[in-house]
mmCIF file with all atom_site columns, C-alpha atoms in Angstrom:
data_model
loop_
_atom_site.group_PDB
_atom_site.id
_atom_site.type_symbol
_atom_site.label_atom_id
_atom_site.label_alt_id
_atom_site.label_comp_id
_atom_site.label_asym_id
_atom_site.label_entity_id
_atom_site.label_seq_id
_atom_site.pdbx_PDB_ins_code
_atom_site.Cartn_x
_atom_site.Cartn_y
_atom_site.Cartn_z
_atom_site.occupancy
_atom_site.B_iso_or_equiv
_atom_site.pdbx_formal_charge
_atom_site.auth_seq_id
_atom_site.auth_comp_id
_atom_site.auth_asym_id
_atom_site.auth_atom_id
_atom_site.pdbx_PDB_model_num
ATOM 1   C CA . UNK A 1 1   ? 29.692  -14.581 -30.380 1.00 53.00 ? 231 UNK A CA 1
ATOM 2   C CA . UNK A 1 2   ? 31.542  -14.494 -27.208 1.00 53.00 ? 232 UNK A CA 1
ATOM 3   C CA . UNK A 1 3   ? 31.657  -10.577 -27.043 1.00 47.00 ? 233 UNK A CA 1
ATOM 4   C CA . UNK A 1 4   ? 27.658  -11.030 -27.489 1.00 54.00 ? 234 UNK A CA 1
ATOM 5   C CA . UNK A 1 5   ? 27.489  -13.217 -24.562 1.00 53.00 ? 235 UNK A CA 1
ATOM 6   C CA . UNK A 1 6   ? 29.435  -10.908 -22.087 1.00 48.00 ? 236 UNK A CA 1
ATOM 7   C CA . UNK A 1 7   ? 27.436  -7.823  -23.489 1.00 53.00 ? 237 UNK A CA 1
ATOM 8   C CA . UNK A 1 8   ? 24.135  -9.212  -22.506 1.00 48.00 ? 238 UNK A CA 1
ATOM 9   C CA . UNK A 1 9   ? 25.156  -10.584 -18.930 1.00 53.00 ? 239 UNK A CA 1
ATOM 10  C CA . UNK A 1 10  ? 27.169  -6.654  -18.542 1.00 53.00 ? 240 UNK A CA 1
ATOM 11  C CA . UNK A 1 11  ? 23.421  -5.684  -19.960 1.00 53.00 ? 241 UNK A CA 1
ATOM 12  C CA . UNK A 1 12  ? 21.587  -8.036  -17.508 1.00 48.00 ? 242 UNK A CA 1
ATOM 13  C CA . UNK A 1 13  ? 23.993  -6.937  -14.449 1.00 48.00 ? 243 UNK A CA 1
ATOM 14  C CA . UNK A 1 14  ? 23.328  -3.373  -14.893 1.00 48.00 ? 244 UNK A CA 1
ATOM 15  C CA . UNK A 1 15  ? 19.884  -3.697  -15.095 1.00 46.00 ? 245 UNK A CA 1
ATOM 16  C CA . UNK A 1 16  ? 19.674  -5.662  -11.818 1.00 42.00 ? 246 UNK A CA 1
ATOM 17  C CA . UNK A 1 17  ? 22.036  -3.112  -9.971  1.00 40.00 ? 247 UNK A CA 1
ATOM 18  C CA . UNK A 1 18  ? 20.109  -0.226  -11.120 1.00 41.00 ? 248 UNK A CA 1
ATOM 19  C CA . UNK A 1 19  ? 16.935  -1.750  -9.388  1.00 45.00 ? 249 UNK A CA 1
ATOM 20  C CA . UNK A 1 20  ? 18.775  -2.463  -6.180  1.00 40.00 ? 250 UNK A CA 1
ATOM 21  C CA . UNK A 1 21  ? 19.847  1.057   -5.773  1.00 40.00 ? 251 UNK A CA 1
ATOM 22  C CA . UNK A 1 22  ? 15.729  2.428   -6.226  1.00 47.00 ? 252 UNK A CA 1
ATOM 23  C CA . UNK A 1 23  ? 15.094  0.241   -3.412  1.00 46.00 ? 253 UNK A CA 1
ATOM 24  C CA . UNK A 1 24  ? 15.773  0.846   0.695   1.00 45.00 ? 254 UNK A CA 1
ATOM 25  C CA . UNK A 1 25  ? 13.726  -1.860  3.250   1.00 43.00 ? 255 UNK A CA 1
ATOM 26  C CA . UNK A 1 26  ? 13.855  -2.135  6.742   1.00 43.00 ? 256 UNK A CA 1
ATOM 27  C CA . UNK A 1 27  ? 12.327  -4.911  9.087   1.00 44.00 ? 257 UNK A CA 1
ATOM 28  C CA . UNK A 1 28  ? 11.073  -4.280  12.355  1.00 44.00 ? 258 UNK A CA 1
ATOM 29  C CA . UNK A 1 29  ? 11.185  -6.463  15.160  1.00 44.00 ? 259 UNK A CA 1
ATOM 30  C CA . UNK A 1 30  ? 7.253   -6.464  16.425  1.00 40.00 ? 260 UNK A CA 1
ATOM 31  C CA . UNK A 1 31  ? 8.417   -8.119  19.354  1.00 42.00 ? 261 UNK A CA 1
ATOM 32  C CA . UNK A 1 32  ? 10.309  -5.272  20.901  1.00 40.00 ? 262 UNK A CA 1
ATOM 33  C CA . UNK A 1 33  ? 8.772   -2.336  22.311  1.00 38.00 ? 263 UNK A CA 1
ATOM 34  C CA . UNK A 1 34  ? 11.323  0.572   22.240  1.00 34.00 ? 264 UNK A CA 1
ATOM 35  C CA . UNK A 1 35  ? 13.343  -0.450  18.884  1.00 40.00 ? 265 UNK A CA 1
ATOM 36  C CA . UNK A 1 36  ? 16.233  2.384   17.543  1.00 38.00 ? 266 UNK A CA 1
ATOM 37  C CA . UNK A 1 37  ? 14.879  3.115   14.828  1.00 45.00 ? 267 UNK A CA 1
ATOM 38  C CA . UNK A 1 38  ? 17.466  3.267   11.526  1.00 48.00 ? 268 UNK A CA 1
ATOM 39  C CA . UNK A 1 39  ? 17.999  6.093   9.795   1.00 52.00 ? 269 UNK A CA 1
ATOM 40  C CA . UNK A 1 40  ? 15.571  4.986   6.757   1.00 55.00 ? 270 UNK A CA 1
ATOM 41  C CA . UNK A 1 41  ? 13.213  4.840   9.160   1.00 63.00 ? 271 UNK A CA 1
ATOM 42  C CA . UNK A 1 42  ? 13.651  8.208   10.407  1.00 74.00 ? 272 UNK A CA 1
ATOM 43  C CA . UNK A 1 43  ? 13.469  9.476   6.846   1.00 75.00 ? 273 UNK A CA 1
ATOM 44  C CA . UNK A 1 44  ? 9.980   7.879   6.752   1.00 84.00 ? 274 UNK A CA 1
ATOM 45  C CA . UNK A 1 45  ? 7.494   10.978  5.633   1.00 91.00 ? 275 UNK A CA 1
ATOM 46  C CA . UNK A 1 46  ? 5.868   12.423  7.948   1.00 92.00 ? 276 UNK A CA 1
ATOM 47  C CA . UNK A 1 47  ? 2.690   11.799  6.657   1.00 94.00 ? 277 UNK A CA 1
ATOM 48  C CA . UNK A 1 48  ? 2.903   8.524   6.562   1.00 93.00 ? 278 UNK A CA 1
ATOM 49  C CA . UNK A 1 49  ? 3.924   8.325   10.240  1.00 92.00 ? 279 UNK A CA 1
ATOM 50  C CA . UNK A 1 50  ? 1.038   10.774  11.308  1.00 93.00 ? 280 UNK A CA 1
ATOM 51  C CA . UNK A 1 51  ? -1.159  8.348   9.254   1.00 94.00 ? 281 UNK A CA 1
ATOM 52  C CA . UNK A 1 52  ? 0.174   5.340   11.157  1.00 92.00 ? 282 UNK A CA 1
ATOM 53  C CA . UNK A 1 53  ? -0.306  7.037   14.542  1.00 91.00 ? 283 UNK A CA 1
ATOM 54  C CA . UNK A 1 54  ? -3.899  7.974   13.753  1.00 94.00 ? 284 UNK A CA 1
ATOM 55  C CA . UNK A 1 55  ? -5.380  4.586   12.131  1.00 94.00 ? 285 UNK A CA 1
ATOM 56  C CA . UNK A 1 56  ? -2.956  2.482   13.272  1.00 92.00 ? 286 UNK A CA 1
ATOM 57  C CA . UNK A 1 57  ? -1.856  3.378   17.028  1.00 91.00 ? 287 UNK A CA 1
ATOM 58  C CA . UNK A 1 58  ? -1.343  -0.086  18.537  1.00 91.00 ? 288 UNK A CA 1
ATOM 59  C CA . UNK A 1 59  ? 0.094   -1.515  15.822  1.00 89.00 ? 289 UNK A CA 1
ATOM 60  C CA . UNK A 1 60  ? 3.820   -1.373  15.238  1.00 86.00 ? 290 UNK A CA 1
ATOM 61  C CA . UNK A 1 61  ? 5.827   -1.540  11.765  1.00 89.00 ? 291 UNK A CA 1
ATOM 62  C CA . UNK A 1 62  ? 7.627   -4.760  10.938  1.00 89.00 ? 292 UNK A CA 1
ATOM 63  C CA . UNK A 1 63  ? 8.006   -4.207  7.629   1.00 90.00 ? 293 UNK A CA 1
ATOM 64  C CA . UNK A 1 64  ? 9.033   -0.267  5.553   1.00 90.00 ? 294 UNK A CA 1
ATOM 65  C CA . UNK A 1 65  ? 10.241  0.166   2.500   1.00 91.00 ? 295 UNK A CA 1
ATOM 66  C CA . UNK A 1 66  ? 11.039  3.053   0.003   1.00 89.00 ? 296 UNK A CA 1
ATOM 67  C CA . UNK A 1 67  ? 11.346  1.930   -3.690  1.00 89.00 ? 297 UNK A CA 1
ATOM 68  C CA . UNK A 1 68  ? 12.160  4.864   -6.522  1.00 86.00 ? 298 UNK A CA 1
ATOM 69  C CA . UNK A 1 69  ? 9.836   4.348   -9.221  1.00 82.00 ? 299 UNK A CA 1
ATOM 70  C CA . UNK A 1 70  ? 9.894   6.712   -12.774 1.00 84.00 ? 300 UNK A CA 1
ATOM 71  C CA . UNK A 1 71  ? 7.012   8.951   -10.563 1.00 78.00 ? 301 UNK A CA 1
ATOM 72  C CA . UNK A 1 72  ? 8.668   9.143   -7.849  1.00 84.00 ? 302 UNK A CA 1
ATOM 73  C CA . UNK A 1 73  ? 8.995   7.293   -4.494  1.00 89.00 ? 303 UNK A CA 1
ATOM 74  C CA . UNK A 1 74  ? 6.798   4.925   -3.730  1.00 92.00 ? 304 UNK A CA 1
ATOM 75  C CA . UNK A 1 75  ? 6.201   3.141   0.333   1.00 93.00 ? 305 UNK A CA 1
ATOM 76  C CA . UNK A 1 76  ? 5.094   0.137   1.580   1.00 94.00 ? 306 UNK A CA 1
ATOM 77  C CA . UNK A 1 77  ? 4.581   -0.381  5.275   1.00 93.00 ? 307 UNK A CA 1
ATOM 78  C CA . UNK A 1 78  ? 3.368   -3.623  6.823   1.00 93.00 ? 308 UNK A CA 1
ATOM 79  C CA . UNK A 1 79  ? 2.547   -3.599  10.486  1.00 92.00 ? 309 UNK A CA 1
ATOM 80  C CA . UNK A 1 80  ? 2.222   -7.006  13.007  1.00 91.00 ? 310 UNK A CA 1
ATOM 81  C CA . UNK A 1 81  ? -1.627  -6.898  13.021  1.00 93.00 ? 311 UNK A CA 1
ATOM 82  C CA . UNK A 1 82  ? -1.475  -7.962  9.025   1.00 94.00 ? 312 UNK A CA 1
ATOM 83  C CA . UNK A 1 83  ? -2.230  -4.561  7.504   1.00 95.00 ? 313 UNK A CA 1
ATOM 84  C CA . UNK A 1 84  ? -0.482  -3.631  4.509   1.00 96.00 ? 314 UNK A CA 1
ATOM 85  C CA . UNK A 1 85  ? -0.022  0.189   3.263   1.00 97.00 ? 315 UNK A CA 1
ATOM 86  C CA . UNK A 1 86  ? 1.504   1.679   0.253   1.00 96.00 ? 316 UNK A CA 1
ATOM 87  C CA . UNK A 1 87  ? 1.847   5.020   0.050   1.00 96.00 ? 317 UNK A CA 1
ATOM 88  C CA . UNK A 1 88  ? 2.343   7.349   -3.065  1.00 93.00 ? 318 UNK A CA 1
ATOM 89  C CA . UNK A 1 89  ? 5.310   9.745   -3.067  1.00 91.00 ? 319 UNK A CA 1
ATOM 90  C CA . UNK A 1 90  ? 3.255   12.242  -1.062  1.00 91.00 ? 320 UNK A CA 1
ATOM 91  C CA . UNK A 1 91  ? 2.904   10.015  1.381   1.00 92.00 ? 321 UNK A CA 1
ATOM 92  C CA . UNK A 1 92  ? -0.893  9.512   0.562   1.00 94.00 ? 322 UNK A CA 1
ATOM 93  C CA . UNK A 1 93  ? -2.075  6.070   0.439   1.00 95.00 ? 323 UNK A CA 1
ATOM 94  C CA . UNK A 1 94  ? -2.695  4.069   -2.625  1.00 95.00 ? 324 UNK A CA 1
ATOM 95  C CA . UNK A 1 95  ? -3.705  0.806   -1.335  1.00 97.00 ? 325 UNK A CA 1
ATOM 96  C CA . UNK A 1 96  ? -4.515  -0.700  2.036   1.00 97.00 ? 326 UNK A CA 1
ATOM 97  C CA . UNK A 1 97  ? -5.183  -3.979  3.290   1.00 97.00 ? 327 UNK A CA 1
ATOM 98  C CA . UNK A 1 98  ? -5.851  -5.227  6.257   1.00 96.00 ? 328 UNK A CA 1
ATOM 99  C CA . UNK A 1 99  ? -7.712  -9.280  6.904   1.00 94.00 ? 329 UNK A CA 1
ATOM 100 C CA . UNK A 1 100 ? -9.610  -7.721  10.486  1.00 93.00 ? 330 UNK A CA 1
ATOM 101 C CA . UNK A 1 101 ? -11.285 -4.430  8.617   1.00 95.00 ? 331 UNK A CA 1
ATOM 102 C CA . UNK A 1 102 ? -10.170 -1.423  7.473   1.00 95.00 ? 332 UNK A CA 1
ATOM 103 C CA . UNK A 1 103 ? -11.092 1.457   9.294   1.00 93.00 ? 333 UNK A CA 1
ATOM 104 C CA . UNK A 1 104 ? -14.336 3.085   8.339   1.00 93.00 ? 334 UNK A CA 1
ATOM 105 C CA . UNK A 1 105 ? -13.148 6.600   8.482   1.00 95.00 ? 335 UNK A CA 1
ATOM 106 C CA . UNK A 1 106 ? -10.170 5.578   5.623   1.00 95.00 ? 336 UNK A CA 1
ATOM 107 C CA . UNK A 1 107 ? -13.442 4.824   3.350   1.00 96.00 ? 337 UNK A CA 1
ATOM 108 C CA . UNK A 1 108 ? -14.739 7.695   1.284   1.00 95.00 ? 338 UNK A CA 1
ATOM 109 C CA . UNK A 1 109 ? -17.596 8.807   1.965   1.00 95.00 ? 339 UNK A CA 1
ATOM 110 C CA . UNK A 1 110 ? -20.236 8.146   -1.168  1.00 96.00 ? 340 UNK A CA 1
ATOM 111 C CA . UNK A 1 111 ? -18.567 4.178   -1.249  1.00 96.00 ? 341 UNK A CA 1
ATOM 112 C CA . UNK A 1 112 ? -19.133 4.054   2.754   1.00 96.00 ? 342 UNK A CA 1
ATOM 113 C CA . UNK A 1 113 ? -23.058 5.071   1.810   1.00 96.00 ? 343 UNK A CA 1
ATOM 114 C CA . UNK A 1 114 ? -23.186 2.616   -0.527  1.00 96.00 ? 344 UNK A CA 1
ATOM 115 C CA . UNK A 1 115 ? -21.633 -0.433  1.780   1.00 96.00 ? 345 UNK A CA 1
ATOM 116 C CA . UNK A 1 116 ? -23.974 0.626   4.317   1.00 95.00 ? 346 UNK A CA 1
ATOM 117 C CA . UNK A 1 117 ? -27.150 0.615   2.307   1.00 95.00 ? 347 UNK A CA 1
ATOM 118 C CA . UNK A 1 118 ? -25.831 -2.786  0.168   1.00 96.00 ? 348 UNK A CA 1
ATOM 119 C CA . UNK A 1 119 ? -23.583 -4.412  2.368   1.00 95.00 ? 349 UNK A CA 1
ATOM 120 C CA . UNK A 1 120 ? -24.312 -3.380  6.160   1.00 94.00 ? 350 UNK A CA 1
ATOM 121 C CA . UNK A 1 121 ? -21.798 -5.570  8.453   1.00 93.00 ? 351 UNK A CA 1
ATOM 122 C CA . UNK A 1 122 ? -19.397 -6.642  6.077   1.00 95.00 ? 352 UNK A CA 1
ATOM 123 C CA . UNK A 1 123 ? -15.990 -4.944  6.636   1.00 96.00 ? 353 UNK A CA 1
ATOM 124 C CA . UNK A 1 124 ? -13.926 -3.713  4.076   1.00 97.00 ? 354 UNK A CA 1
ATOM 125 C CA . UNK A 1 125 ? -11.089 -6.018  3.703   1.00 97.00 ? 355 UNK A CA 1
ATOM 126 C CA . UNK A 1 126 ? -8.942  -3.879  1.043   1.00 97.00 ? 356 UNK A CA 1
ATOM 127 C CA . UNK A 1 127 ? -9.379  -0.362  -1.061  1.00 97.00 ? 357 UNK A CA 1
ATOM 128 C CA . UNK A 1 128 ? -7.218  0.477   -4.159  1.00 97.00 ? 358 UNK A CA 1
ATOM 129 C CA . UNK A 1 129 ? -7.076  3.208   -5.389  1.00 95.00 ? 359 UNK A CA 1
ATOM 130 C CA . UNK A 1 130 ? -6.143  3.299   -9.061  1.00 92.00 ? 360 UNK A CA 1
ATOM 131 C CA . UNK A 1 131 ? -6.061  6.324   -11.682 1.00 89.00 ? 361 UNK A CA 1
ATOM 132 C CA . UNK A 1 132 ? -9.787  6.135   -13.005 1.00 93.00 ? 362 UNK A CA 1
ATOM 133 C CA . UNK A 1 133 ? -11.222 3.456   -10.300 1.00 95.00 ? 363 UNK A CA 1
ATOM 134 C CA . UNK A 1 134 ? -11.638 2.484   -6.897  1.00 96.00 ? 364 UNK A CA 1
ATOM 135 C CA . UNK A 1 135 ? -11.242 -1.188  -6.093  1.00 97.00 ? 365 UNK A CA 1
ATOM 136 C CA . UNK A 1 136 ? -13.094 -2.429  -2.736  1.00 97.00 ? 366 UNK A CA 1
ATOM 137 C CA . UNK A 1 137 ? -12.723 -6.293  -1.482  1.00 97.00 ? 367 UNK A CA 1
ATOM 138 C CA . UNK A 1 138 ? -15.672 -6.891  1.207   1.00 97.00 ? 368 UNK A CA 1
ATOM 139 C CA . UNK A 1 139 ? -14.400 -9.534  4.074   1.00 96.00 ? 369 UNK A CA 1
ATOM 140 C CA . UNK A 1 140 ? -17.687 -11.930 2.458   1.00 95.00 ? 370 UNK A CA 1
ATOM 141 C CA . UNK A 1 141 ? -15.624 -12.185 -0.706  1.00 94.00 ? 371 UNK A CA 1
ATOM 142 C CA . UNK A 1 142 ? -17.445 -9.718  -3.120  1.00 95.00 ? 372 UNK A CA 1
ATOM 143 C CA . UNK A 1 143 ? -15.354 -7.238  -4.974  1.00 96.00 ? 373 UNK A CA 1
ATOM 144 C CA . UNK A 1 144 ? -16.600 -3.743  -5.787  1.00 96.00 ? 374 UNK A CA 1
ATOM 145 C CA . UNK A 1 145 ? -15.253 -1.088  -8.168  1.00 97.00 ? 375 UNK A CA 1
ATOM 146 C CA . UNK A 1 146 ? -16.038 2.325   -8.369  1.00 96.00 ? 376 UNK A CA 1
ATOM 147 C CA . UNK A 1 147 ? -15.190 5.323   -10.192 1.00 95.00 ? 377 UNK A CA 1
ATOM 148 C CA . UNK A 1 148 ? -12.923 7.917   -9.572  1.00 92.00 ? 378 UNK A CA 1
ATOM 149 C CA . UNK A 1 149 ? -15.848 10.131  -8.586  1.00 93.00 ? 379 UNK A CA 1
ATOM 150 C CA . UNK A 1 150 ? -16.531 7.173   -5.977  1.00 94.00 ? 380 UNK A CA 1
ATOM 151 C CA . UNK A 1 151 ? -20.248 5.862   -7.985  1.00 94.00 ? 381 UNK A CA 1
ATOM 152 C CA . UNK A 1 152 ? -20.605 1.973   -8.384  1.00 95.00 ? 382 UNK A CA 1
ATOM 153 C CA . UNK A 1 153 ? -19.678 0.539   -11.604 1.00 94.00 ? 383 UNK A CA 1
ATOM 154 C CA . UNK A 1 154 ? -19.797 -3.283  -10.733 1.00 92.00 ? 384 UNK A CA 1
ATOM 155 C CA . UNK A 1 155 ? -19.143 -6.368  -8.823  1.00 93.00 ? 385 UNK A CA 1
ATOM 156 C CA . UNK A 1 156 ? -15.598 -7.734  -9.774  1.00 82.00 ? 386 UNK A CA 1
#
């Protein structure tokens, strides 16, 4: 009974240690201006910084981390406006959100037609993309899903 006991918690421990090592995180002081960057932050794709300078150029990163998932890596940024990022292992991202709007040229093209003919004015608070859907939450509290070819489906 007692061998049981000390099996499972070994069991339990390994588990938990295995999940700590698939994960790196770094927090960024917003406050500062020139931070030294750490390494992990160095090691931050490139895409994902080029991304960052284009969309997000006044904004600064408080938040980046790396997890190692059975796909690959996956990365989450958060930056001091509010705006969250993940980003697949490509460096592509997966999911943004952001409370002030996300940026109209990070909406595809056939759902931006569609907001503008439906839902002119209302900003696009967060887009998901999943493996057969879109997800889009609208700052007015409607949620949207569409395709993976980018038609409507339905109000969530």
């Amino acid at each position: 009974m007692i061998l049981n006991k000390l099996s499972l918690i070994m069991m339990f421990s390994g588990v938990l240690f295995v999940q700590a090592i698939g994960k790196n995180e770094i927090t960024l002081n917003p406050d500062v201006n020139s931070v030294k960057f750490s390494e992990l932050y160095q090691e931050m794709p490139a895409t994902i910084k080029s991304f960052l300078a284009k969309y997000y150029p006044k904004a600064t990163v408080v938040k980046y981390e790396a997890k190692s998932t059975v796909v690959g890596k996956k990365y989450e940024v958060k930056l001091n406006n509010g705006a969250e990022i993940d980003f697949d292992k490509n460096g592509n991202w997966e999911e943004i959100s952001d409370k002030q709007g996300i940026a109209s040229a990070l909406i595809p093209a056939k759902i931006k037609a569609y907001l503008n003919q439906h839902y002119k004015g209302v900003k696009v608070e967060s887009i998901d993309k999943e493996r057969n859907k879109i997800k889009v939450d609208l700052q007015n509290d409607i949620d949207l899903e569409f395709d993976k070819n980018r038609k409507f489906l339905r109000v969530d």
